[in-house]
One Martini backbone bead per residue (centre of mass of N, CA, C, O) as a GRO file, in nm:
protein
  135
    1MET     BB    1   2.275   3.214   2.489
    2GLU     BB    2   2.231   2.925   2.448
    3LEU     BB    3   2.177   2.627   2.569
    4ASP     BB    4   2.273   2.338   2.623
    5PRO     BB    5   2.145   2.039   2.616
    6LYS     BB    6   1.984   1.935   2.949
    7PRO     BB    7   1.734   1.728   3.042
    8GLU     BB    8   1.821   1.618   3.341
    9ILE     BB    9   1.795   1.935   3.411
   10GLU     BB   10   1.611   2.163   3.602
   11LEU     BB   11   1.575   2.507   3.539
   12THR     BB   12   1.559   2.810   3.606
   13ALA     BB   13   1.546   3.108   3.460
   14SER     BB   14   1.796   3.221   3.604
   15GLN     BB   15   1.981   2.977   3.550
   16ARG     BB   16   1.965   2.990   3.242
   17ARG     BB   17   2.085   3.269   3.211
   18SER     BB   18   2.352   3.215   3.351
   19GLN     BB   19   2.441   2.975   3.175
   20GLY     BB   20   2.430   3.131   2.907
   21VAL     BB   21   2.654   3.331   2.968
   22VAL     BB   22   2.879   3.133   3.028
   23GLN     BB   23   2.865   2.987   2.751
   24ALA     BB   24   2.920   3.232   2.574
   25TYR     BB   25   3.205   3.286   2.680
   26ALA     BB   26   3.318   3.005   2.613
   27ARG     BB   27   3.277   3.021   2.307
   28ARG     BB   28   3.447   3.272   2.256
   29TRP     BB   29   3.713   3.163   2.377
   30GLU     BB   30   3.741   2.923   2.186
   31LYS     BB   31   3.787   3.093   1.934
   32HIS     BB   32   4.038   3.228   2.041
   33ARG     BB   33   4.207   2.975   2.101
   34THR     BB   34   4.234   2.885   1.810
   35SER     BB   35   4.393   3.136   1.721
   36ARG     BB   36   4.623   3.106   1.925
   37VAL     BB   37   4.735   2.843   1.813
   38GLU     BB   38   4.807   2.960   1.537
   39LEU     BB   39   4.998   3.178   1.641
   40ASP     BB   40   5.199   2.991   1.786
   41THR     BB   41   5.284   2.847   1.529
   42LEU     BB   42   5.395   3.101   1.385
   43LEU     BB   43   5.606   3.170   1.606
   44ILE     BB   44   5.778   2.920   1.568
   45GLU     BB   45   5.851   2.983   1.276
   46ALA     BB   46   5.974   3.263   1.330
   47ASP     BB   47   6.197   3.164   1.517
   48ALA     BB   48   6.338   2.989   1.298
   49LEU     BB   49   6.389   3.235   1.097
   50TRP     BB   50   6.443   3.509   1.315
   51GLY     BB   51   6.406   3.434   1.593
   52LYS     BB   52   6.291   3.546   1.929
   53GLU     BB   53   6.190   3.842   1.909
   54LEU     BB   54   5.885   3.819   1.856
   55SER     BB   55   5.814   3.656   2.110
   56GLU     BB   56   5.901   3.881   2.302
   57ILE     BB   57   5.706   4.102   2.201
   58VAL     BB   58   5.434   3.926   2.251
   59LYS     BB   59   5.423   3.902   2.565
   60SER     BB   60   5.248   4.157   2.624
   61ILE     BB   61   4.993   4.045   2.488
   62LYS     BB   62   4.968   3.787   2.658
   63SER     BB   63   4.929   3.939   2.923
   64LEU     BB   64   4.663   4.076   2.842
   65GLU     BB   65   4.510   3.819   2.786
   66HIS     BB   66   4.528   3.711   3.074
   67GLU     BB   67   4.383   3.944   3.209
   68LEU     BB   68   4.116   3.898   3.061
   69TYR     BB   69   4.061   3.611   3.151
   70ILE     BB   70   4.056   3.666   3.457
   71TYR     BB   71   3.828   3.870   3.447
   72ILE     BB   72   3.611   3.686   3.332
   73VAL     BB   73   3.612   3.474   3.552
   74ASN     BB   74   3.549   3.669   3.785
   75TYR     BB   75   3.288   3.784   3.669
   76LEU     BB   76   3.132   3.517   3.657
   77ASP     BB   77   3.166   3.445   3.957
   78ALA     BB   78   3.034   3.716   4.069
   79ASN     BB   79   2.745   3.690   3.880
   80TYR     BB   80   2.693   3.339   3.824
   81ARG     BB   81   2.665   3.225   4.107
   82GLU     BB   82   2.515   3.046   4.369
   83ASP     BB   83   2.741   3.149   4.561
   84GLN     BB   84   2.727   3.435   4.742
   85GLU     BB   85   2.991   3.440   4.905
   86LEU     BB   86   3.181   3.395   4.666
   87ALA     BB   87   3.080   3.629   4.494
   88ALA     BB   88   3.167   3.850   4.696
   89GLU     BB   89   3.470   3.789   4.675
   90TYR     BB   90   3.492   3.850   4.369
   91GLN     BB   91   3.405   4.144   4.387
   92LYS     BB   92   3.656   4.232   4.544
   93ILE     BB   93   3.859   4.158   4.327
   94LEU     BB   94   3.745   4.344   4.100
   95LYS     BB   95   3.799   4.620   4.253
   96LYS     BB   96   4.127   4.575   4.211
   97LYS     BB   97   4.056   4.598   3.912
   98ARG     BB   98   4.041   4.669   3.602
   99ASP     BB   99   3.795   4.750   3.370
  100ILE     BB  100   3.797   4.527   3.067
  101LEU     BB  101   3.529   4.412   2.938
  102TYR     BB  102   3.448   4.706   2.826
  103ASP     BB  103   3.482   4.876   2.547
  104SER     BB  104   3.486   5.228   2.463
  105LEU     BB  105   3.620   5.301   2.176
  106ASP     BB  106   3.860   5.477   2.320
  107ASP     BB  107   4.191   5.538   2.296
  108GLU     BB  108   4.211   5.753   2.543
  109LYS     BB  109   4.022   5.608   2.784
  110ASP     BB  110   4.121   5.314   2.730
  111GLU     BB  111   4.364   5.145   2.891
  112PHE     BB  112   4.367   4.868   2.760
  113ARG     BB  113   4.377   4.964   2.469
  114LYS     BB  114   4.638   5.119   2.495
  115ASP     BB  115   4.811   4.878   2.578
  116PHE     BB  116   4.757   4.714   2.325
  117LEU     BB  117   4.859   4.916   2.111
  118ASN     BB  118   5.146   4.937   2.235
  119ALA     BB  119   5.205   4.625   2.196
  120LEU     BB  120   5.151   4.615   1.879
  121GLU     BB  121   5.351   4.809   1.744
  122PRO     BB  122   5.621   4.635   1.752
  123VAL     BB  123   5.505   4.408   1.581
  124GLU     BB  124   5.446   4.568   1.326
  125HIS     BB  125   5.734   4.669   1.285
  126PHE     BB  126   5.878   4.401   1.264
  127LEU     BB  127   5.710   4.288   1.024
  128ALA     BB  128   5.760   4.515   0.825
  129ASN     BB  129   6.064   4.467   0.805
  130LYS     BB  130   6.054   4.160   0.719
  131LEU     BB  131   5.841   4.238   0.465
  132GLY     BB  132   5.920   4.518   0.329
  133ARG     BB  133   5.712   4.763   0.485
  134ALA     BB  134   5.867   4.992   0.573
  135LYS     BB  135   5.854   5.356   0.658
   0.00000   0.00000   0.00000
């Protein structure tokens, strides 16, 4: 969670910690975004070969991805902004959403994980059929 060097601005220790957290999430999401671009490229190729069925199936996963992204943005705004009034408003928004930021690693208790696994299953089934690996 090291900050990018910005010598022109002197930050307090608290501000450095906050900025470090925000930058860490940004770096992680950038790695995800790179993989997402590769996946989208493969989906275009799959559409050309097999039709749009796989892209339709993947929409539920993309919806969950979007939910996670919005949660992360709201979480960072609620906890790491200098504007306390705005942060309080984001806290209210977060209370209306399910907490998906931290995976409990329990397929039975983690609702987001269950939704993701349920969305992934038809993708795996579709690809197994297309690749001759159906059970």
